[in-house]
Structure formats: structure tokens, C-alpha cells
Amino acid sequence: MVTPITTLIEKKPETEPESKINNNIHIMWLAFAQRKSCHHREALMELGYINWTMHRTNFEVGDIVFLFMSDERKVAFKTKVVAKDCDRTDIAYWQVKPNMHFTYKLELVKEYTGNKLDEDDLIQHGFKGGRSIQHPLKNNVELLSYIDSTFEED
């Protein structure tokens, strides 16, 4: 008897929270937006997007990136990776000299204005604090699922 190939493919382990966008599977991430380096909020509000470094980051087009704002100590934005290998076009919002290598383009999906995504609430769902996400994280399923569901409720 021939075993169908679909039974040979194991289910992906629960280490990367996924979202369905147009029936495609994409990864959800949490990234740390440092106000002292860049005014991300203003860029998102005025441009509708920000550029994000490709250095040590493995986003794919279609992935969802939530932004933890360093000055507000909360997750305030849901963005979507819409392009990669882009020139940096948000230079006016930088407070330090930005890396001018190619970037991802993160388009604003939604701003969260409620009170369920501040640092204390996130810690209850597995958040380890701002320093723990110096590089975007994707493997905290409980935390990212909580953030995503909170955006859906808003």
C-alpha cells in the first residue's frame, strides 16, 4: 500500500504563531521600537509605514509584526511586511544615523489604543521585558496569540 504524501508531512510544532492572510500562512513577530533611535509612531501615522532593518531579521512578505513601543512600554501597532530589499525612506524620523542597508517595509495595519497590551499585561502572558526582544521574536505562541486576539477585539 502506498502511503499518501500528506500523511508523511508532520504538523509544524507550536513554536511559531501563525496568522492566515488570504489563505496563506504567515508568521507573527514582536519587535522593539526604540524611541531614542527613531520616532516610529510619527512615521507610521504620517507615512503609513516604517522601514525595518534586514540585519539579523528574517521576516517574510505577509508576516505580521507587532511593535512594542519603548517609551510607552506597550504594544501599540500591528504592521504587515509588504516588501523587502527596500531603500530606507523614513530617514526624517530617525534620531540617530540609521543603517542604510536594504530594509523591510512594514505597513500600518492597526493602532491599538486600549489598555490590555501594556508591559504588565504582557508579562502575564509570557513577556520577559523590553530587553528580551532586542531582536524580533516569533516563538512565544502564548504571548503573540494574546496580542493578536487583543487587536481583533479592539
Tab-separated table of N, CA and C in Angstrom:
chain	number	residue	atom	x	y	z
A	1	MET	N	0.842	-1.184	0.000
A	1	MET	CA	0.000	0.000	0.000
A	1	MET	C	0.887	1.247	0.000
A	2	VAL	N	0.531	2.197	-0.800
A	2	VAL	CA	1.268	3.452	-0.881
A	2	VAL	C	0.655	4.426	0.129
A	3	THR	N	1.516	5.007	0.959
A	3	THR	CA	1.044	5.987	1.942
A	3	THR	C	0.955	7.345	1.274
A	4	PRO	N	-0.201	8.000	1.361
A	4	PRO	CA	-0.308	9.343	0.756
A	4	PRO	C	0.712	10.285	1.374
A	5	ILE	N	1.251	11.147	0.533
A	5	ILE	CA	2.296	12.060	0.982
A	5	ILE	C	1.818	12.982	2.093
A	6	THR	N	0.536	13.301	2.123
A	6	THR	CA	0.041	14.222	3.154
A	6	THR	C	0.186	13.617	4.548
A	7	THR	N	0.186	12.308	4.664
A	7	THR	CA	0.340	11.709	5.987
A	7	THR	C	1.801	11.659	6.410
A	8	LEU	N	2.723	11.883	5.475
A	8	LEU	CA	4.143	11.867	5.804
A	8	LEU	C	4.643	13.217	6.300
A	9	ILE	N	3.881	14.257	6.061
A	9	ILE	CA	4.293	15.590	6.474
A	9	ILE	C	3.806	15.829	7.897
A	10	GLU	N	4.740	16.046	8.794
A	10	GLU	CA	4.376	16.271	10.190
A	10	GLU	C	3.852	17.680	10.379
A	11	LYS	N	2.960	17.818	11.356
A	11	LYS	CA	2.441	19.145	11.693
A	11	LYS	C	3.571	19.994	12.254
A	12	LYS	N	3.607	21.256	11.875
A	12	LYS	CA	4.603	22.206	12.363
A	12	LYS	C	4.475	22.335	13.875
A	13	PRO	N	5.582	22.270	14.624
A	13	PRO	CA	5.491	22.408	16.080
A	13	PRO	C	4.959	23.787	16.483
A	14	GLU	N	4.359	23.846	17.659
A	14	GLU	CA	3.777	25.095	18.159
A	14	GLU	C	4.864	26.039	18.668
A	15	THR	N	5.777	26.431	17.810
A	15	THR	CA	6.832	27.350	18.224
A	15	THR	C	6.721	28.675	17.505
A	16	GLU	N	5.964	28.729	16.443
A	16	GLU	CA	5.814	29.958	15.675
A	16	GLU	C	4.331	30.223	15.462
A	17	PRO	N	3.807	31.252	16.107
A	17	PRO	CA	2.396	31.558	15.895
A	17	PRO	C	2.156	31.994	14.460
A	18	GLU	N	1.079	31.501	13.908
A	18	GLU	CA	0.788	31.796	12.507
A	18	GLU	C	-0.487	32.613	12.402
A	19	SER	N	-0.587	33.348	11.344
A	19	SER	CA	-1.828	34.032	11.026
A	19	SER	C	-2.175	33.667	9.596
A	20	LYS	N	-3.458	33.653	9.296
A	20	LYS	CA	-3.888	33.360	7.931
A	20	LYS	C	-4.230	34.664	7.247
A	21	ILE	N	-3.553	34.916	6.147
A	21	ILE	CA	-3.813	36.101	5.346
A	21	ILE	C	-4.001	35.611	3.914
A	22	ASN	N	-5.198	35.839	3.377
A	22	ASN	CA	-5.507	35.388	2.014
A	22	ASN	C	-5.182	33.910	1.825
A	23	ASN	N	-5.511	33.098	2.856
A	23	ASN	CA	-5.303	31.654	2.833
A	23	ASN	C	-3.835	31.239	2.796
A	24	ASN	N	-2.924	32.153	3.032
A	24	ASN	CA	-1.514	31.818	3.144
A	24	ASN	C	-1.121	31.903	4.610
A	25	ILE	N	-0.172	31.082	5.025
A	25	ILE	CA	0.281	31.087	6.406
A	25	ILE	C	1.463	32.036	6.533
A	26	HIS	N	1.396	32.922	7.527
A	26	HIS	CA	2.477	33.863	7.788
A	26	HIS	C	2.787	33.866	9.270
A	27	ILE	N	3.990	34.230	9.609
A	27	ILE	CA	4.456	34.243	10.993
A	27	ILE	C	4.125	35.581	11.644
A	28	MET	N	3.819	35.544	12.960
A	28	MET	CA	3.633	36.754	13.742
A	28	MET	C	4.903	36.996	14.546
A	29	TRP	N	5.299	38.260	14.648
A	29	TRP	CA	6.523	38.665	15.342
A	29	TRP	C	6.211	39.778	16.331
A	30	LEU	N	7.096	39.946	17.317
A	30	LEU	CA	7.063	41.086	18.211
A	30	LEU	C	8.419	41.771	18.118
A	31	ALA	N	8.402	43.060	17.795
A	31	ALA	CA	9.648	43.823	17.642
A	31	ALA	C	9.639	45.007	18.602
A	32	PHE	N	10.822	45.453	18.983
A	32	PHE	CA	11.016	46.515	19.967
A	32	PHE	C	11.371	47.811	19.254
A	33	ALA	N	10.492	48.806	19.332
A	33	ALA	CA	10.697	50.092	18.671
A	33	ALA	C	11.260	51.088	19.686
A	34	GLN	N	12.515	51.464	19.517
A	34	GLN	CA	13.182	52.354	20.462
A	34	GLN	C	13.003	53.812	20.069
A	35	ARG	N	12.322	54.538	20.902
A	35	ARG	CA	12.039	55.956	20.645
A	35	ARG	C	13.320	56.778	20.530
A	36	LYS	N	14.336	56.431	21.322
A	36	LYS	CA	15.567	57.225	21.285
A	36	LYS	C	16.291	57.089	19.938
A	37	SER	N	15.983	56.052	19.192
A	37	SER	CA	16.602	55.859	17.881
A	37	SER	C	15.746	56.400	16.742
A	38	CYS	N	14.441	56.158	16.840
A	38	CYS	CA	13.550	56.540	15.751
A	38	CYS	C	12.162	56.847	16.298
A	39	HIS	N	11.494	57.813	15.721
A	39	HIS	CA	10.118	58.139	16.091
A	39	HIS	C	9.165	57.319	15.212
A	40	HIS	N	9.072	56.032	15.549
A	40	HIS	CA	8.272	55.097	14.771
A	40	HIS	C	6.797	55.497	14.721
A	41	ARG	N	6.259	55.931	15.862
A	41	ARG	CA	4.840	56.307	15.905
A	41	ARG	C	4.544	57.383	14.864
A	42	GLU	N	5.344	58.438	14.848
A	42	GLU	CA	5.115	59.531	13.915
A	42	GLU	C	5.254	59.060	12.467
A	43	ALA	N	6.243	58.217	12.203
A	43	ALA	CA	6.414	57.695	10.842
A	43	ALA	C	5.196	56.886	10.411
A	44	LEU	N	4.713	56.021	11.295
A	44	LEU	CA	3.536	55.219	10.956
A	44	LEU	C	2.308	56.082	10.719
A	45	MET	N	2.132	57.085	11.556
A	45	MET	CA	0.952	57.956	11.432
A	45	MET	C	1.016	58.838	10.183
A	46	GLU	N	2.217	59.296	9.834
A	46	GLU	CA	2.343	60.217	8.707
A	46	GLU	C	2.596	59.511	7.371
A	47	LEU	N	3.388	58.457	7.391
A	47	LEU	CA	3.717	57.750	6.153
A	47	LEU	C	2.822	56.528	5.912
A	48	GLY	N	2.334	55.954	7.002
A	48	GLY	CA	1.562	54.716	6.894
A	48	GLY	C	2.440	53.480	6.866
A	49	TYR	N	3.742	53.651	7.075
A	49	TYR	CA	4.690	52.531	7.084
A	49	TYR	C	5.970	52.974	7.793
A	50	ILE	N	6.804	51.984	8.105
A	50	ILE	CA	8.178	52.230	8.543
A	50	ILE	C	9.077	51.255	7.809
A	51	ASN	N	10.337	51.593	7.748
A	51	ASN	CA	11.332	50.651	7.232
A	51	ASN	C	11.971	49.958	8.429
A	52	TRP	N	12.264	48.649	8.284
A	52	TRP	CA	12.871	47.875	9.368
A	52	TRP	C	14.096	47.158	8.815
A	53	THR	N	15.173	47.211	9.553
A	53	THR	CA	16.419	46.612	9.098
A	53	THR	C	16.262	45.129	8.744
A	54	MET	N	16.985	44.686	7.770
A	54	MET	CA	17.004	43.278	7.398
A	54	MET	C	18.136	42.544	8.130
A	55	HIS	N	18.979	43.311	8.823
A	55	HIS	CA	20.101	42.722	9.561
A	55	HIS	C	19.573	41.884	10.728
A	56	ARG	N	19.907	40.614	10.758
A	56	ARG	CA	19.530	39.686	11.827
A	56	ARG	C	18.021	39.583	12.015
A	57	THR	N	17.279	39.778	10.951
A	57	THR	CA	15.823	39.679	10.971
A	57	THR	C	15.407	38.832	9.781
A	58	ASN	N	14.473	37.924	10.005
A	58	ASN	CA	14.066	37.009	8.944
A	58	ASN	C	12.578	37.090	8.624
A	59	PHE	N	12.077	38.305	8.488
A	59	PHE	CA	10.686	38.467	8.109
A	59	PHE	C	10.495	37.977	6.671
A	60	GLU	N	9.262	37.623	6.373
A	60	GLU	CA	8.858	37.315	5.006
A	60	GLU	C	7.690	38.224	4.657
A	61	VAL	N	7.543	38.544	3.393
A	61	VAL	CA	6.404	39.347	2.952
A	61	VAL	C	5.125	38.626	3.386
A	62	GLY	N	4.232	39.379	4.020
A	62	GLY	CA	2.987	38.825	4.532
A	62	GLY	C	3.001	38.589	6.034
A	63	ASP	N	4.192	38.528	6.645
A	63	ASP	CA	4.278	38.343	8.097
A	63	ASP	C	3.674	39.542	8.820
A	64	ILE	N	3.190	39.294	10.027
A	64	ILE	CA	2.636	40.328	10.896
A	64	ILE	C	3.697	40.678	11.935
A	65	VAL	N	3.931	41.983	12.152
A	65	VAL	CA	4.903	42.446	13.141
A	65	VAL	C	4.197	43.418	14.085
A	66	PHE	N	4.109	43.027	15.358
A	66	PHE	CA	3.578	43.904	16.392
A	66	PHE	C	4.739	44.718	16.947
A	67	LEU	N	4.505	45.995	17.249
A	67	LEU	CA	5.569	46.862	17.746
A	67	LEU	C	5.352	47.214	19.209
A	68	PHE	N	6.341	46.832	20.037
A	68	PHE	CA	6.385	47.228	21.441
A	68	PHE	C	7.116	48.557	21.486
A	69	MET	N	6.437	49.594	21.980
A	69	MET	CA	6.990	50.943	21.992
A	69	MET	C	7.777	51.173	23.283
A	70	SER	N	9.066	51.467	23.169
A	70	SER	CA	9.941	51.580	24.338
A	70	SER	C	9.514	52.694	25.286
A	71	ASP	N	9.044	53.801	24.759
A	71	ASP	CA	8.685	54.931	25.618
A	71	ASP	C	7.328	54.747	26.293
A	72	GLU	N	6.434	54.018	25.667
A	72	GLU	CA	5.093	53.809	26.211
A	72	GLU	C	4.988	52.512	27.003
A	73	ARG	N	5.960	51.616	26.818
A	73	ARG	CA	6.010	50.310	27.482
A	73	ARG	C	4.745	49.498	27.197
A	74	LYS	N	4.371	49.471	25.902
A	74	LYS	CA	3.205	48.692	25.482
A	74	LYS	C	3.294	48.404	23.989
A	75	VAL	N	2.506	47.433	23.559
A	75	VAL	CA	2.348	47.167	22.135
A	75	VAL	C	1.296	48.130	21.621
A	76	ALA	N	1.646	48.895	20.605
A	76	ALA	CA	0.724	49.910	20.103
A	76	ALA	C	0.348	49.724	18.639
A	77	PHE	N	1.134	48.943	17.878
A	77	PHE	CA	0.871	48.843	16.444
A	77	PHE	C	0.956	47.419	15.931
A	78	LYS	N	0.086	47.135	14.979
A	78	LYS	CA	0.130	45.904	14.197
A	78	LYS	C	0.521	46.332	12.791
A	79	THR	N	1.591	45.748	12.276
A	79	THR	CA	2.042	46.072	10.926
A	79	THR	C	2.145	44.786	10.111
A	80	LYS	N	2.262	44.956	8.823
A	80	LYS	CA	2.391	43.822	7.912
A	80	LYS	C	3.588	44.072	7.010
A	81	VAL	N	4.417	43.047	6.836
A	81	VAL	CA	5.553	43.146	5.924
A	81	VAL	C	5.006	43.095	4.498
A	82	VAL	N	5.193	44.200	3.763
A	82	VAL	CA	4.643	44.272	2.410
A	82	VAL	C	5.724	44.231	1.333
A	83	ALA	N	6.987	44.411	1.736
A	83	ALA	CA	8.081	44.369	0.755
A	83	ALA	C	9.397	44.156	1.481
A	84	LYS	N	10.377	43.666	0.743
A	84	LYS	CA	11.728	43.541	1.293
A	84	LYS	C	12.727	44.036	0.264
A	85	ASP	N	13.961	44.209	0.711
A	85	ASP	CA	15.024	44.763	-0.132
A	85	ASP	C	14.682	46.185	-0.590
A	86	CYS	N	14.103	46.956	0.322
A	86	CYS	CA	13.692	48.337	0.025
A	86	CYS	C	14.761	49.325	0.479
A	87	ASP	N	14.828	50.447	-0.211
A	87	ASP	CA	15.653	51.551	0.277
A	87	ASP	C	14.964	52.144	1.498
A	88	ARG	N	15.753	52.705	2.410
A	88	ARG	CA	15.190	53.360	3.596
A	88	ARG	C	14.618	54.712	3.179
A	89	THR	N	13.319	54.899	3.429
A	89	THR	CA	12.654	56.152	3.049
A	89	THR	C	12.034	56.861	4.255
A	90	ASP	N	12.342	56.382	5.456
A	90	ASP	CA	11.813	57.018	6.671
A	90	ASP	C	12.903	57.758	7.448
A	91	ILE	N	13.929	58.188	6.765
A	91	ILE	CA	15.104	58.800	7.391
A	91	ILE	C	14.742	60.018	8.244
A	92	ALA	N	13.758	60.787	7.847
A	92	ALA	CA	13.393	62.011	8.564
A	92	ALA	C	12.957	61.749	10.002
A	93	TYR	N	12.573	60.526	10.319
A	93	TYR	CA	12.071	60.196	11.654
A	93	TYR	C	13.155	59.637	12.578
A	94	TRP	N	14.341	59.479	12.053
A	94	TRP	CA	15.439	58.901	12.836
A	94	TRP	C	16.135	59.964	13.672
A	95	GLN	N	16.476	59.605	14.890
A	95	GLN	CA	17.167	60.492	15.818
A	95	GLN	C	18.666	60.213	15.848
A	96	VAL	N	19.057	59.072	15.297
A	96	VAL	CA	20.459	58.683	15.138
A	96	VAL	C	20.648	58.319	13.674
A	97	LYS	N	21.863	58.173	13.244
A	97	LYS	CA	22.096	57.791	11.845
A	97	LYS	C	21.650	56.343	11.635
A	98	PRO	N	20.659	56.133	10.781
A	98	PRO	CA	20.162	54.767	10.574
A	98	PRO	C	21.072	53.956	9.663
A	99	ASN	N	20.943	52.656	9.803
A	99	ASN	CA	21.590	51.721	8.893
A	99	ASN	C	20.961	51.934	7.516
A	100	MET	N	21.767	52.164	6.516
A	100	MET	CA	21.233	52.472	5.185
A	100	MET	C	21.194	51.255	4.252
A	101	HIS	N	21.386	50.060	4.823
A	101	HIS	CA	21.253	48.856	4.012
A	101	HIS	C	19.785	48.643	3.653
A	102	PHE	N	19.532	47.655	2.831
A	102	PHE	CA	18.156	47.359	2.447
A	102	PHE	C	17.303	47.055	3.677
A	103	THR	N	16.010	47.334	3.561
A	103	THR	CA	15.076	47.169	4.671
A	103	THR	C	13.827	46.413	4.232
A	104	TYR	N	13.044	46.026	5.245
A	104	TYR	CA	11.674	45.571	5.023
A	104	TYR	C	10.781	46.811	5.099
A	105	LYS	N	9.679	46.776	4.404
A	105	LYS	CA	8.675	47.827	4.532
A	105	LYS	C	7.523	47.246	5.341
A	106	LEU	N	7.265	47.861	6.518
A	106	LEU	CA	6.186	47.420	7.396
A	106	LEU	C	5.043	48.426	7.296
A	107	GLU	N	3.943	47.986	6.751
A	107	GLU	CA	2.779	48.853	6.544
A	107	GLU	C	1.864	48.791	7.769
A	108	LEU	N	1.378	49.940	8.192
A	108	LEU	CA	0.468	50.011	9.322
A	108	LEU	C	-0.836	49.280	9.000
A	109	VAL	N	-1.211	48.358	9.883
A	109	VAL	CA	-2.488	47.667	9.770
A	109	VAL	C	-3.481	48.286	10.749
A	110	LYS	N	-3.014	48.473	12.007
A	110	LYS	CA	-3.924	48.975	13.026
A	110	LYS	C	-3.135	49.528	14.208
A	111	GLU	N	-3.641	50.607	14.779
A	111	GLU	CA	-3.100	51.124	16.030
A	111	GLU	C	-4.000	50.633	17.155
A	112	TYR	N	-3.399	50.173	18.254
A	112	TYR	CA	-4.161	49.734	19.421
A	112	TYR	C	-4.186	50.857	20.445
A	113	THR	N	-5.374	51.256	20.877
A	113	THR	CA	-5.497	52.363	21.824
A	113	THR	C	-6.061	51.918	23.172
A	114	GLY	N	-6.301	50.625	23.330
A	114	GLY	CA	-6.845	50.120	24.592
A	114	GLY	C	-5.776	50.023	25.672
A	115	ASN	N	-6.108	49.313	26.755
A	115	ASN	CA	-5.186	49.215	27.882
A	115	ASN	C	-4.806	47.780	28.241
A	116	LYS	N	-4.963	46.839	27.310
A	116	LYS	CA	-4.662	45.434	27.602
A	116	LYS	C	-3.297	44.977	27.080
A	117	LEU	N	-2.544	45.876	26.464
A	117	LEU	CA	-1.255	45.468	25.885
A	117	LEU	C	-0.082	46.207	26.502
A	118	ASP	N	-0.257	46.689	27.748
A	118	ASP	CA	0.886	47.324	28.399
A	118	ASP	C	1.798	46.237	28.968
A	119	GLU	N	2.973	46.637	29.380
A	119	GLU	CA	4.002	45.677	29.786
A	119	GLU	C	3.531	44.727	30.889
A	120	ASP	N	2.804	45.223	31.884
A	120	ASP	CA	2.336	44.366	32.973
A	120	ASP	C	1.395	43.274	32.469
A	121	ASP	N	0.490	43.617	31.556
A	121	ASP	CA	-0.411	42.611	30.980
A	121	ASP	C	0.365	41.603	30.143
A	122	LEU	N	1.328	42.085	29.378
A	122	LEU	CA	2.112	41.187	28.522
A	122	LEU	C	2.924	40.197	29.346
A	123	ILE	N	3.447	40.623	30.491
A	123	ILE	CA	4.228	39.736	31.366
A	123	ILE	C	3.372	38.558	31.818
A	124	GLN	N	2.094	38.784	32.049
A	124	GLN	CA	1.182	37.701	32.452
A	124	GLN	C	1.004	36.661	31.357
A	125	HIS	N	1.403	37.006	30.139
A	125	HIS	CA	1.269	36.083	29.002
A	125	HIS	C	2.629	35.652	28.451
A	126	GLY	N	3.677	35.812	29.261
A	126	GLY	CA	4.979	35.280	28.884
A	126	GLY	C	6.008	36.285	28.404
A	127	PHE	N	5.690	37.568	28.419
A	127	PHE	CA	6.646	38.598	28.007
A	127	PHE	C	7.743	38.711	29.057
A	128	LYS	N	8.985	38.793	28.601
A	128	LYS	CA	10.122	38.852	29.517
A	128	LYS	C	10.678	40.262	29.680
A	129	GLY	N	10.071	41.244	29.079
A	129	GLY	CA	10.543	42.617	29.186
A	129	GLY	C	11.210	43.079	27.910
A	130	GLY	N	11.360	44.393	27.807
A	130	GLY	CA	11.876	45.013	26.588
A	130	GLY	C	13.226	44.505	26.132
A	131	ARG	N	14.167	44.264	27.065
A	131	ARG	CA	15.500	43.821	26.657
A	131	ARG	C	15.465	42.431	26.022
A	132	SER	N	14.424	41.658	26.315
A	132	SER	CA	14.358	40.306	25.768
A	132	SER	C	14.015	40.306	24.285
A	133	ILE	N	13.617	41.457	23.745
A	133	ILE	CA	13.281	41.495	22.321
A	133	ILE	C	14.136	42.511	21.581
A	134	GLN	N	15.422	42.525	21.900
A	134	GLN	CA	16.321	43.392	21.142
A	134	GLN	C	16.298	42.996	19.672
A	135	HIS	N	16.007	41.739	19.424
A	135	HIS	CA	15.798	41.232	18.068
A	135	HIS	C	14.369	40.698	18.045
A	136	PRO	N	13.650	40.892	16.964
A	136	PRO	CA	12.257	40.448	16.923
A	136	PRO	C	12.104	38.985	17.326
A	137	LEU	N	11.036	38.688	18.082
A	137	LEU	CA	10.785	37.310	18.499
A	137	LEU	C	9.537	36.782	17.836
A	138	LYS	N	9.544	35.460	17.637
A	138	LYS	CA	8.403	34.808	16.994
A	138	LYS	C	7.992	33.526	17.691
A	139	ASN	N	8.739	33.080	18.688
A	139	ASN	CA	8.498	31.748	19.234
A	139	ASN	C	7.707	31.718	20.530
A	140	ASN	N	7.126	32.819	20.955
A	140	ASN	CA	6.295	32.838	22.156
A	140	ASN	C	4.832	32.806	21.718
A	141	VAL	N	4.329	31.589	21.518
A	141	VAL	CA	2.985	31.401	20.969
A	141	VAL	C	1.921	32.037	21.855
A	142	GLU	N	2.016	31.811	23.171
A	142	GLU	CA	1.006	32.359	24.080
A	142	GLU	C	0.955	33.890	23.993
A	143	LEU	N	2.112	34.518	24.055
A	143	LEU	CA	2.175	35.979	24.030
A	143	LEU	C	1.643	36.540	22.716
A	144	LEU	N	2.122	36.027	21.605
A	144	LEU	CA	1.724	36.571	20.309
A	144	LEU	C	0.252	36.283	20.000
A	145	SER	N	-0.242	35.151	20.437
A	145	SER	CA	-1.670	34.849	20.255
A	145	SER	C	-2.523	35.810	21.070
A	146	TYR	N	-2.076	36.120	22.294
A	146	TYR	CA	-2.788	37.086	23.140
A	146	TYR	C	-2.804	38.465	22.473
A	147	ILE	N	-1.658	38.912	21.989
A	147	ILE	CA	-1.582	40.224	21.341
A	147	ILE	C	-2.506	40.267	20.126
A	148	ASP	N	-2.443	39.235	19.293
A	148	ASP	CA	-3.255	39.200	18.083
A	148	ASP	C	-4.749	39.217	18.427
A	149	SER	N	-5.146	38.413	19.410
A	149	SER	CA	-6.572	38.371	19.773
A	149	SER	C	-7.028	39.708	20.366
A	150	THR	N	-6.141	40.400	21.083
A	150	THR	CA	-6.488	41.700	21.653
A	150	THR	C	-6.706	42.735	20.548
A	151	PHE	N	-5.877	42.686	19.515
A	151	PHE	CA	-6.077	43.591	18.365
A	151	PHE	C	-7.402	43.278	17.678
A	152	GLU	N	-7.759	42.004	17.607
A	152	GLU	CA	-9.012	41.610	16.956
A	152	GLU	C	-10.221	42.101	17.738
A	153	GLU	N	-10.109	42.157	19.079
A	153	GLU	CA	-11.214	42.626	19.923
A	153	GLU	C	-11.433	44.130	19.806
A	154	ASP	N	-10.349	44.865	19.549
A	154	ASP	CA	-10.376	46.332	19.558
A	154	ASP	C	-11.153	46.883	18.373
